[in-house]
Tab-separated table of C-alpha atoms and ligand atoms in Angstrom:
chain	number	residue	atom	x	y	z
A	199	MET	CA	-1.365	19.888	-15.965
A	200	ASP	CA	2.140	19.071	-15.549
A	201	PHE	CA	2.821	15.702	-16.737
A	202	SER	CA	6.812	15.569	-16.737
A	203	LYS	CA	8.806	14.017	-14.052
A	204	THR	CA	11.044	15.671	-12.426
A	205	HIS	CA	15.031	15.270	-12.602
A	206	ASP	CA	14.928	13.520	-9.305
A	207	GLN	CA	11.825	11.472	-10.133
A	208	GLU	CA	13.750	10.168	-13.125
A	209	LEU	CA	16.823	9.516	-11.246
A	210	TYR	CA	14.903	7.448	-8.554
A	211	GLN	CA	13.237	5.273	-11.328
A	212	ASN	CA	16.611	4.628	-13.047
A	213	THR	CA	18.101	3.800	-9.691
A	214	VAL	CA	14.987	1.583	-8.642
A	215	THR	CA	15.414	-0.091	-12.492
A	216	GLU	CA	18.879	-0.837	-12.112
A	217	PHE	CA	18.787	-2.062	-9.005
A	218	ALA	CA	15.847	-4.621	-9.944
A	219	ARG	CA	17.934	-5.625	-13.107
A	220	THR	CA	21.155	-6.391	-11.188
A	221	PHE	CA	19.915	-8.179	-8.475
A	222	LEU	CA	16.227	-9.744	-9.027
A	223	SER	CA	15.890	-11.123	-12.271
A	224	ASP	CA	18.183	-14.471	-11.817
A	225	ASP	CA	16.897	-17.811	-12.863
A	226	VAL	CA	12.993	-16.623	-12.790
A	227	VAL	CA	12.271	-19.491	-15.690
A	228	GLY	CA	13.762	-22.095	-13.375
A	229	ARG	CA	12.226	-20.910	-10.244
A	230	ASP	CA	8.673	-20.394	-12.152
A	231	HIS	CA	9.374	-23.798	-12.933
A	232	ASP	CA	9.822	-25.237	-9.206
A	233	GLY	CA	7.520	-22.869	-7.772
A	234	MET	CA	10.759	-21.276	-5.896
A	235	PHE	CA	10.351	-18.055	-3.722
A	236	SER	CA	13.487	-16.255	-3.346
A	237	ARG	CA	14.454	-15.359	0.057
A	238	ASP	CA	17.228	-13.822	-1.078
A	239	ALA	CA	15.644	-11.242	-3.428
A	240	TRP	CA	13.140	-10.511	-0.514
A	241	LYS	CA	16.111	-9.554	1.754
A	242	LYS	CA	17.713	-7.629	-1.392
A	243	CYS	CA	14.357	-5.543	-1.712
A	244	ALA	CA	14.481	-4.777	1.981
A	245	GLU	CA	17.958	-3.446	2.057
A	246	PHE	CA	16.677	-1.529	-0.809
A	247	GLY	CA	13.786	-0.106	0.952
A	248	ILE	CA	10.768	-1.512	-0.931
A	249	GLN	CA	9.226	-2.885	1.890
A	250	GLY	CA	9.291	0.191	3.719
A	251	LEU	CA	7.966	2.461	1.190
A	252	PRO	CA	4.524	2.795	3.310
A	253	VAL	CA	5.905	2.920	6.747
A	254	PRO	CA	6.970	5.756	8.558
A	255	GLU	CA	10.964	6.318	9.278
A	256	LYS	CA	10.359	5.638	13.152
A	257	TYR	CA	9.371	2.070	12.058
A	258	GLY	CA	12.524	1.413	9.510
A	259	GLY	CA	10.380	2.880	6.389
A	260	THR	CA	10.412	6.022	4.333
A	261	ALA	CA	6.967	6.698	4.201
A	262	ALA	CA	7.133	7.499	0.542
A	263	ASP	CA	3.742	9.509	-0.944
A	264	ALA	CA	1.732	7.610	-3.265
A	265	LEU	CA	3.350	8.960	-6.653
A	266	THR	CA	7.019	8.209	-5.580
A	267	THR	CA	5.368	4.906	-4.579
A	268	VAL	CA	3.925	4.230	-8.032
A	269	LEU	CA	6.690	5.705	-9.708
A	270	ALA	CA	8.809	3.045	-7.401
A	271	MET	CA	6.958	0.010	-8.411
A	272	GLU	CA	6.779	1.142	-12.146
A	273	ALA	CA	10.523	0.904	-12.171
A	274	LEU	CA	10.372	-2.367	-10.301
A	275	GLY	CA	8.174	-3.968	-12.957
A	276	LEU	CA	10.311	-2.643	-15.706
A	277	GLY	CA	13.506	-4.068	-14.294
A	278	CYS	CA	12.578	-6.937	-12.217
A	279	ARG	CA	11.425	-10.213	-14.608
A	280	ASP	CA	10.223	-12.059	-11.222
A	281	ASN	CA	6.457	-10.978	-11.316
A	282	GLY	CA	5.658	-13.528	-8.429
A	283	LEU	CA	8.065	-11.612	-6.139
A	284	ILE	CA	6.810	-8.162	-6.798
A	285	PHE	CA	3.262	-9.681	-6.266
A	286	SER	CA	4.478	-10.975	-2.777
A	287	LEU	CA	5.741	-7.653	-1.857
A	288	ASN	CA	2.446	-5.859	-2.572
A	289	ALA	CA	0.277	-8.697	-0.345
A	290	GLN	CA	2.636	-7.732	2.105
A	291	MET	CA	2.946	-4.053	2.129
A	292	TRP	CA	-0.706	-3.057	1.190
A	293	ALA	CA	-2.921	-5.584	2.959
A	294	CYS	CA	-0.426	-6.113	5.876
A	295	GLU	CA	2.004	-3.360	6.617
A	296	SER	CA	-0.346	-0.441	5.556
A	297	PRO	CA	-3.437	-1.719	7.939
A	298	ILE	CA	-0.797	-1.841	11.049
A	299	VAL	CA	0.534	1.760	9.933
A	300	ARG	CA	-2.539	2.932	10.099
A	301	PHE	CA	-4.459	1.039	12.851
A	302	GLY	CA	-1.899	-0.773	14.997
A	303	SER	CA	-0.882	-0.066	18.414
A	304	PRO	CA	2.203	1.611	19.300
A	305	GLU	CA	3.275	-1.829	20.641
A	306	GLN	CA	2.408	-3.419	17.319
A	307	LYS	CA	3.905	-1.382	15.177
A	308	SER	CA	7.180	-1.143	17.138
A	309	CYS	CA	7.179	-5.073	17.258
A	310	TYR	CA	6.154	-5.711	13.546
A	311	LEU	CA	7.046	-3.016	11.270
A	312	PRO	CA	10.963	-2.450	11.740
A	313	ARG	CA	11.135	-6.364	10.843
A	314	LEU	CA	8.833	-6.328	7.863
A	315	CYS	CA	10.907	-3.392	6.416
A	316	ASP	CA	14.153	-5.101	6.887
A	317	GLY	CA	13.001	-8.505	5.631
A	318	SER	CA	13.522	-10.426	8.343
A	319	LEU	CA	9.630	-11.001	9.035
A	320	ILE	CA	7.079	-11.916	5.925
A	321	ALA	CA	3.314	-11.265	6.225
A	322	SER	CA	0.198	-13.121	4.811
A	323	HIS	CA	-3.427	-11.887	4.179
A	324	ALA	CA	-5.785	-14.158	5.256
A	325	MET	CA	-9.256	-13.179	4.111
A	326	SER	CA	-10.497	-15.603	1.568
A	327	GLU	CA	-12.287	-18.618	2.432
A	328	PRO	CA	-13.205	-21.913	0.922
A	329	GLU	CA	-17.403	-20.587	0.894
A	330	SER	CA	-16.247	-16.910	0.972
A	331	GLY	CA	-14.121	-14.770	-2.228
A	332	SER	CA	-15.997	-11.858	-3.312
A	333	ASP	CA	-18.268	-11.832	-0.715
A	334	ALA	CA	-15.728	-11.507	1.842
A	335	PHE	CA	-17.764	-10.710	4.780
A	336	ALA	CA	-19.439	-13.977	4.621
A	337	LEU	CA	-16.422	-15.516	6.477
A	338	GLN	CA	-17.110	-18.417	8.326
A	339	THR	CA	-13.911	-18.045	10.803
A	340	THR	CA	-14.708	-17.110	14.520
A	341	ALA	CA	-13.395	-15.795	17.379
A	342	VAL	CA	-14.671	-16.112	20.786
A	343	GLU	CA	-13.192	-13.747	23.652
A	344	SER	CA	-12.473	-15.892	26.586
A	345	GLY	CA	-10.743	-15.220	29.675
A	346	GLY	CA	-8.511	-12.675	28.354
A	347	GLU	CA	-7.798	-14.138	24.863
A	348	TYR	CA	-9.568	-14.648	21.757
A	349	VAL	CA	-9.936	-18.448	20.364
A	350	LEU	CA	-10.112	-18.741	16.864
A	351	ASN	CA	-11.395	-21.541	14.700
A	352	GLY	CA	-11.669	-21.486	10.927
A	353	SER	CA	-9.619	-21.777	7.770
A	354	LYS	CA	-8.424	-19.692	5.141
A	355	ILE	CA	-7.472	-20.141	1.347
A	356	PHE	CA	-5.199	-18.337	-1.149
A	357	ALA	CA	-3.184	-16.830	1.225
A	358	THR	CA	-0.298	-15.424	-0.596
A	359	ASN	CA	3.327	-15.658	1.259
A	360	ALA	CA	1.652	-18.131	3.870
A	361	PRO	CA	4.153	-21.136	3.024
A	362	VAL	CA	6.843	-18.336	4.235
A	363	ALA	CA	5.326	-16.128	6.362
A	364	ASP	CA	5.753	-15.487	9.936
A	365	LEU	CA	2.843	-13.364	10.885
A	366	PHE	CA	-0.894	-13.611	9.789
A	367	LEU	CA	-3.359	-10.962	9.219
A	368	VAL	CA	-6.340	-12.996	9.638
A	369	PHE	CA	-10.124	-11.725	9.726
A	370	ALA	CA	-12.788	-13.539	11.990
A	371	THR	CA	-16.194	-13.094	12.866
A	372	LEU	CA	-17.127	-12.363	16.552
A	373	ASP	CA	-20.719	-12.368	15.768
A	374	ARG	CA	-22.243	-13.443	12.917
A	375	SER	CA	-25.591	-11.811	13.463
A	376	ARG	CA	-23.791	-8.703	13.223
A	377	GLY	CA	-22.434	-8.887	9.812
A	378	PHE	CA	-19.993	-6.272	8.894
A	379	ALA	CA	-19.994	-4.970	12.423
A	380	GLY	CA	-18.835	-8.448	13.870
A	381	VAL	CA	-15.581	-8.692	11.826
A	382	SER	CA	-12.359	-8.046	13.563
A	383	ALA	CA	-8.559	-8.458	12.325
A	384	PHE	CA	-5.859	-10.268	14.380
A	385	LEU	CA	-2.090	-10.611	14.150
A	386	ILE	CA	-1.113	-13.762	14.477
A	387	GLU	CA	2.412	-15.339	14.395
A	388	ARG	CA	2.892	-18.309	12.901
A	389	ASN	CA	4.386	-20.332	16.113
A	390	VAL	CA	1.269	-20.019	17.773
A	391	PRO	CA	-0.031	-23.384	18.472
A	392	GLY	CA	-3.477	-23.746	16.851
A	393	LEU	CA	-2.357	-22.045	13.644
A	394	SER	CA	-0.996	-24.213	10.873
A	395	VAL	CA	-0.207	-23.825	7.521
A	396	GLY	CA	-1.099	-26.058	4.515
A	397	SER	CA	1.046	-27.518	1.758
A	398	PRO	CA	1.945	-24.847	-1.061
A	399	ILE	CA	-0.764	-24.204	-3.619
A	400	HIS	CA	0.384	-24.854	-6.995
A	401	LYS	CA	-0.950	-22.096	-9.597
A	402	MET	CA	-0.800	-21.273	-13.254
A	403	GLY	CA	1.149	-18.232	-12.784
A	404	LEU	CA	2.938	-16.218	-10.401
A	405	ARG	CA	4.324	-19.234	-9.369
A	406	THR	CA	7.739	-17.942	-7.669
A	407	SER	CA	4.902	-16.117	-5.151
A	408	PRO	CA	4.216	-18.859	-2.593
A	409	MET	CA	0.621	-19.728	-1.446
A	410	ALA	CA	-1.404	-21.912	0.832
A	411	GLU	CA	-4.271	-22.430	3.097
A	412	VAL	CA	-4.058	-21.430	6.811
A	413	PHE	CA	-5.895	-23.405	9.636
A	414	MET	CA	-7.040	-22.025	12.800
A	415	GLN	CA	-8.044	-25.136	15.519
A	416	ASP	CA	-8.985	-23.629	18.834
A	417	CYS	CA	-5.977	-20.828	17.942
A	418	ARG	CA	-5.758	-18.868	21.334
A	419	VAL	CA	-4.081	-15.549	21.175
A	420	PRO	CA	-3.848	-12.730	23.713
A	421	VAL	CA	-6.402	-9.500	23.482
A	422	ASP	CA	-3.743	-7.447	22.203
A	423	CYS	CA	-3.441	-9.545	18.892
A	424	LEU	CA	-6.497	-7.816	18.103
A	425	LEU	CA	-5.641	-5.289	15.017
A	426	GLY	CA	-7.737	-2.161	15.669
A	427	LYS	CA	-11.165	-2.097	17.191
A	428	HIS	CA	-13.027	-4.754	18.234
A	429	GLY	CA	-15.640	-4.971	15.308
A	430	ALA	CA	-13.694	-2.749	12.846
A	431	GLY	CA	-12.182	-5.557	10.639
A	432	ALA	CA	-14.973	-4.629	7.590
A	433	ALA	CA	-14.012	-1.104	7.625
A	434	MET	CA	-9.926	-1.632	8.065
A	435	PHE	CA	-10.500	-4.364	4.762
A	436	HIS	CA	-12.061	-1.362	2.975
A	437	TRP	CA	-9.532	0.784	3.816
A	438	SER	CA	-6.605	-1.528	3.048
A	439	MET	CA	-8.108	-3.017	-0.220
A	440	GLU	CA	-8.768	0.276	-1.628
A	441	ARG	CA	-4.903	1.229	-1.342
A	442	GLU	CA	-4.180	-2.305	-2.717
A	443	ARG	CA	-6.185	-2.061	-5.690
A	444	SER	CA	-4.433	1.788	-5.997
A	445	PHE	CA	-0.697	0.162	-5.871
A	446	ILE	CA	-0.813	-3.763	-6.545
A	447	LEU	CA	-0.761	-3.175	-10.443
A	448	ALA	CA	1.662	-0.246	-10.698
A	449	SER	CA	4.606	-2.643	-11.505
A	450	VAL	CA	2.679	-3.950	-14.696
A	451	VAL	CA	3.149	-0.715	-16.347
A	452	GLY	CA	6.789	-1.316	-16.034
A	453	THR	CA	6.340	-4.806	-17.170
A	454	MET	CA	4.346	-3.771	-20.150
A	455	ALA	CA	6.929	-1.437	-21.132
A	456	TRP	CA	9.636	-4.346	-21.059
A	457	ASP	CA	6.940	-6.341	-23.118
A	458	LEU	CA	6.695	-3.508	-25.463
A	459	GLU	CA	10.386	-2.803	-26.078
A	460	ARG	CA	11.107	-6.257	-26.904
A	461	SER	CA	8.024	-6.959	-29.016
A	462	ILE	CA	9.732	-3.978	-31.163
A	463	ARG	CA	13.196	-5.184	-30.818
A	464	TYR	CA	11.779	-8.603	-32.117
A	465	ALA	CA	9.369	-7.205	-34.805
A	466	ARG	CA	12.528	-5.411	-36.316
A	467	GLU	CA	14.958	-8.488	-36.140
A	468	ARG	CA	12.937	-11.385	-37.296
A	469	SER	CA	12.602	-11.644	-40.859
A	470	GLN	CA	9.832	-13.834	-42.769
A	471	PHE	CA	9.105	-13.573	-46.574
A	472	GLY	CA	11.980	-11.609	-47.030
A	473	GLN	CA	11.086	-8.624	-44.381
A	474	ALA	CA	11.026	-7.374	-40.989
A	475	ILE	CA	8.114	-8.849	-39.382
A	476	GLY	CA	7.318	-5.276	-38.025
A	477	LYS	CA	6.539	-4.380	-41.699
A	478	PHE	CA	3.310	-6.493	-41.623
A	479	GLN	CA	0.733	-4.119	-40.802
A	480	SER	CA	-1.023	-6.849	-38.374
A	481	VAL	CA	2.026	-7.377	-36.626
A	482	ALA	CA	2.542	-3.691	-36.192
A	483	ASN	CA	-0.931	-2.811	-35.341
A	484	ARG	CA	-0.474	-5.263	-32.312
A	485	ILE	CA	2.474	-3.301	-31.262
A	486	VAL	CA	0.851	0.080	-31.843
A	487	ASN	CA	-2.219	-1.699	-29.435
A	488	MET	CA	0.469	-2.246	-26.903
A	489	LYS	CA	1.851	1.023	-26.849
A	490	LEU	CA	-1.862	2.687	-26.550
A	491	ARG	CA	-2.663	0.415	-23.587
A	492	LEU	CA	0.780	1.222	-22.053
A	493	GLU	CA	-0.108	4.963	-22.145
A	494	THR	CA	-3.596	4.899	-21.114
A	495	ALA	CA	-2.555	2.598	-18.039
A	496	ARG	CA	0.301	5.118	-17.074
A	497	LEU	CA	-1.676	8.019	-17.317
A	498	LEU	CA	-4.366	6.624	-15.122
A	499	LEU	CA	-2.082	5.076	-12.695
A	500	TYR	CA	-0.292	8.551	-12.347
A	501	ARG	CA	-3.694	10.442	-11.917
A	502	LEU	CA	-4.492	8.058	-8.927
A	503	GLY	CA	-1.121	8.520	-7.521
A	504	TRP	CA	-1.249	12.314	-7.613
A	505	LEU	CA	-4.857	12.327	-6.408
A	506	MET	CA	-3.898	10.313	-3.601
A	507	THR	CA	-0.541	12.561	-2.565
A	508	GLU	CA	-2.786	15.667	-2.875
A	509	GLY	CA	-5.470	13.885	-0.378
A	510	GLN	CA	-8.426	13.859	-2.767
A	511	ASN	CA	-10.803	10.831	-2.772
A	512	PHE	CA	-9.596	8.267	-4.938
A	513	SER	CA	-12.056	5.335	-4.698
A	514	LEU	CA	-13.313	5.587	-8.223
A	515	GLU	CA	-9.856	5.805	-9.512
A	516	SER	CA	-8.659	2.985	-7.546
A	517	ALA	CA	-11.387	0.560	-9.137
A	518	LEU	CA	-10.701	1.983	-12.927
A	519	THR	CA	-7.174	1.540	-12.467
A	520	LYS	CA	-7.052	-1.739	-11.467
A	521	LEU	CA	-9.911	-2.845	-13.871
A	522	HIS	CA	-7.804	-1.172	-16.603
A	523	LEU	CA	-4.485	-2.240	-15.565
A	524	SER	CA	-5.091	-5.736	-15.525
A	525	GLU	CA	-7.148	-6.179	-18.566
A	526	CYS	CA	-4.537	-4.050	-20.539
A	527	PHE	CA	-1.644	-6.610	-18.938
A	528	VAL	CA	-3.677	-9.491	-19.967
A	529	GLN	CA	-4.083	-8.542	-23.725
A	530	SER	CA	-0.586	-6.927	-23.945
A	531	SER	CA	1.070	-9.867	-23.033
A	532	LEU	CA	-0.856	-12.046	-25.017
A	533	ASP	CA	-0.026	-9.440	-28.132
A	534	ALA	CA	3.452	-9.994	-27.259
A	535	LEU	CA	3.179	-13.418	-27.252
A	536	GLN	CA	1.624	-13.418	-30.869
A	537	VAL	CA	4.502	-11.094	-32.005
A	538	PHE	CA	7.076	-13.809	-31.002
A	539	GLY	CA	5.057	-16.419	-32.296
A	540	GLY	CA	6.180	-20.151	-31.563
A	541	TYR	CA	9.188	-18.552	-29.705
A	542	GLY	CA	6.906	-16.655	-27.780
A	543	TYR	CA	5.218	-20.272	-26.423
A	544	MET	CA	8.552	-21.343	-25.191
A	545	SER	CA	9.218	-20.573	-21.614
A	546	GLU	CA	13.217	-19.908	-22.254
A	547	TYR	CA	11.969	-16.769	-24.287
A	548	GLU	CA	10.385	-15.185	-20.852
A	549	VAL	CA	6.886	-14.252	-22.687
A	550	GLU	CA	4.232	-16.923	-22.040
A	551	ARG	CA	5.335	-16.624	-18.333
A	552	ASP	CA	3.609	-12.952	-18.201
A	553	VAL	CA	0.526	-14.064	-19.809
A	554	ARG	CA	0.242	-16.523	-16.839
A	555	ASP	CA	0.947	-14.005	-14.463
A	556	ALA	CA	-1.234	-11.448	-15.949
A	557	ILE	CA	-4.264	-13.658	-15.911
A	558	GLY	CA	-4.057	-13.725	-12.051
A	559	SER	CA	-4.429	-9.668	-12.044
A	560	LEU	CA	-8.098	-10.118	-13.524
A	561	LEU	CA	-8.881	-12.198	-9.919
A	562	TYR	CA	-6.776	-10.802	-7.004
A	563	SER	CA	-7.522	-7.645	-4.917
A	564	GLY	CA	-11.506	-8.094	-6.089
A	565	THR	CA	-12.153	-9.588	-9.617
A	566	THR	CA	-12.590	-7.763	-12.645
A	567	ASP	CA	-16.390	-8.100	-12.192
A	568	MET	CA	-16.175	-6.572	-8.739
A	569	GLN	CA	-14.259	-3.705	-9.949
A	570	LYS	CA	-17.332	-3.151	-12.323
A	571	ASN	CA	-19.631	-3.410	-9.544
A	572	LEU	CA	-18.124	-0.500	-7.589
A	573	VAL	CA	-17.687	1.630	-10.427
A	574	ALA	CA	-21.000	0.921	-11.442
A	575	ARG	CA	-22.025	2.057	-7.753
A	576	HIS	CA	-19.880	5.171	-8.341
A	577	LEU	CA	-22.088	6.174	-11.419
A	578	GLY	CA	-25.460	5.997	-9.479
A	579	LEU	CA	-25.956	2.483	-11.068
B	195	FAD	C1	-2.983	-14.969	-7.289
B	195	FAD	C2	-4.049	-14.754	-6.173
B	195	FAD	C3	-3.498	-14.443	-4.897
B	195	FAD	C4	-4.513	-14.232	-3.729
B	195	FAD	N1	-3.641	-14.077	-2.735
B	195	FAD	C5	-4.832	-13.521	-1.654
B	195	FAD	C6	-4.603	-13.257	-0.386
B	195	FAD	O1	-3.536	-13.110	-0.067
B	195	FAD	N2	-5.439	-13.354	0.700
B	195	FAD	C7	-6.519	-13.910	0.343
B	195	FAD	O2	-7.278	-13.615	1.447
B	195	FAD	N3	-7.169	-13.901	-0.733
B	195	FAD	C8	-6.300	-13.855	-1.761
B	195	FAD	N4	-6.770	-14.417	-3.046
B	195	FAD	C9	-8.081	-14.804	-3.097
B	195	FAD	C10	-8.874	-13.797	-3.929
B	195	FAD	O3	-9.016	-12.192	-3.327
B	195	FAD	C11	-10.305	-14.510	-4.567
B	195	FAD	O4	-9.639	-15.431	-5.823
B	195	FAD	C12	-11.156	-13.106	-4.974
B	195	FAD	O5	-11.661	-12.387	-4.112
B	195	FAD	C13	-12.212	-13.835	-5.698
B	195	FAD	O6	-13.046	-14.814	-5.052
B	195	FAD	P1	-13.066	-16.313	-5.564
B	195	FAD	O7	-12.144	-17.013	-5.883
B	195	FAD	O8	-13.984	-17.173	-4.345
B	195	FAD	O9	-14.234	-16.137	-6.438
B	195	FAD	P2	-15.955	-15.923	-6.723
B	195	FAD	O10	-16.228	-14.800	-5.489
B	195	FAD	O11	-16.507	-17.231	-6.401
B	195	FAD	O12	-16.161	-15.517	-7.980
B	195	FAD	C14	-16.592	-16.640	-8.836
B	195	FAD	C15	-16.725	-15.455	-10.566
B	195	FAD	O13	-18.182	-14.921	-10.073
B	195	FAD	C16	-18.098	-13.898	-10.116
B	195	FAD	N5	-18.762	-13.024	-9.093
B	195	FAD	C17	-18.950	-13.311	-7.606
B	195	FAD	N6	-19.957	-12.406	-7.494
B	195	FAD	C18	-20.123	-11.678	-8.270
B	195	FAD	C19	-20.942	-10.146	-8.106
B	195	FAD	N7	-21.456	-9.592	-6.879
B	195	FAD	N8	-21.094	-9.682	-9.202
B	195	FAD	C20	-20.378	-10.107	-10.400
B	195	FAD	N9	-19.755	-11.086	-10.551
B	195	FAD	C21	-19.710	-11.800	-9.446
B	195	FAD	C22	-16.452	-13.302	-9.871
B	195	FAD	O14	-15.932	-11.902	-10.634
B	195	FAD	C23	-15.781	-14.574	-10.809
B	195	FAD	O15	-15.870	-14.255	-12.070
B	195	FAD	C24	-6.180	-14.406	-4.207
B	195	FAD	C25	-6.229	-14.797	-5.330
B	195	FAD	C26	-5.513	-15.221	-6.410
B	195	FAD	C27	-5.988	-15.699	-7.837
């Protein structure tokens, strides 16, 4: 076992963090308040190469291995205060780009991947529906093949990036009686008649990441919009969710490191009863717990990245990592808020926002309960 980072890995992480500090953390308080997505920051990430991480060089990316990817995302979380922006990037990279890389036709790859990498296109993954969330394959959206086209009808909810997206990866059933085997995925451009996007949905956290409903009403798309094989939607969804679960919280390890650093600083500087609050054991213990969570989260994440890079099975580890990182993020951001006292509750201190952002991680990409179900299955329960 070797837990040391190479010189190049250290250098790479420092470069990513510096980039994120310099270009991605402007006025996050204001944009969070207004629910504003930053297209400018998105473009800057593209120029830097973030969106291209999972994409082969031939299509404008860098095809980074899993370990490099988790290091990049961790470093991004350390430098970038805009968790919503990072969440939007993740939503595109793992749930849209990766399935196109893995299952797309050569034409679909050449058409979409270069523009997703260079930031000129934004993609949204539309699976959840009003009546099907955790039970994703109970979806009601239908696709009917007719005269060289598919006709889609139905509606999607909670689609991250939808208000600004140019491309949608939509799941629909071709034949409900066939269950999983009836589901297919479609790449649909925003301007296709019959597809419309609802008003932005306001949410508790990740407010700089836009979200909306997506409606399909007699939405006709040519057959070459089908992604992968007819009826392979469920398998593709499982494949991409396993990757999304693995990477989507890598950045929160960086965020937790940032929260820990500033909590330590604050606990040293803030005095009450004539001494630094860090000298009170209850405050120090909170910070100790933050440190412990950071280290365990990082170990799980790096091990997962290593397993993936080595081509080993990572199904159990991806669920454990998603489960643990989300719970650590929630608890550590709450602990940071307690350390900052009343100031932590005020927006300008940028502590309360992490709490609101963290709660979402218990829900998206499979709720905590669903991750536990997966782990239990792996344990033979
Ligand atoms: C910030 C955010 C971004 C999102 N982005 C997207 C997106 O881009 N695209 C997309 O398609 N969806 C997206 N979602 C939707 C997300 O995938 C769903 O919210 C999630 O799958 C849960 O579905 P639900 O909200 O319908 O809850 P439900 O499935 O109705 O669950 C309600 C409660 O019941 C529990 N529960 C349900 N089934 C079980 C079970 N079998 N065992 C134990 N407990 C269970 C759940 O854990 C939860 O506590 C996003 C959600 C959030 C919060």
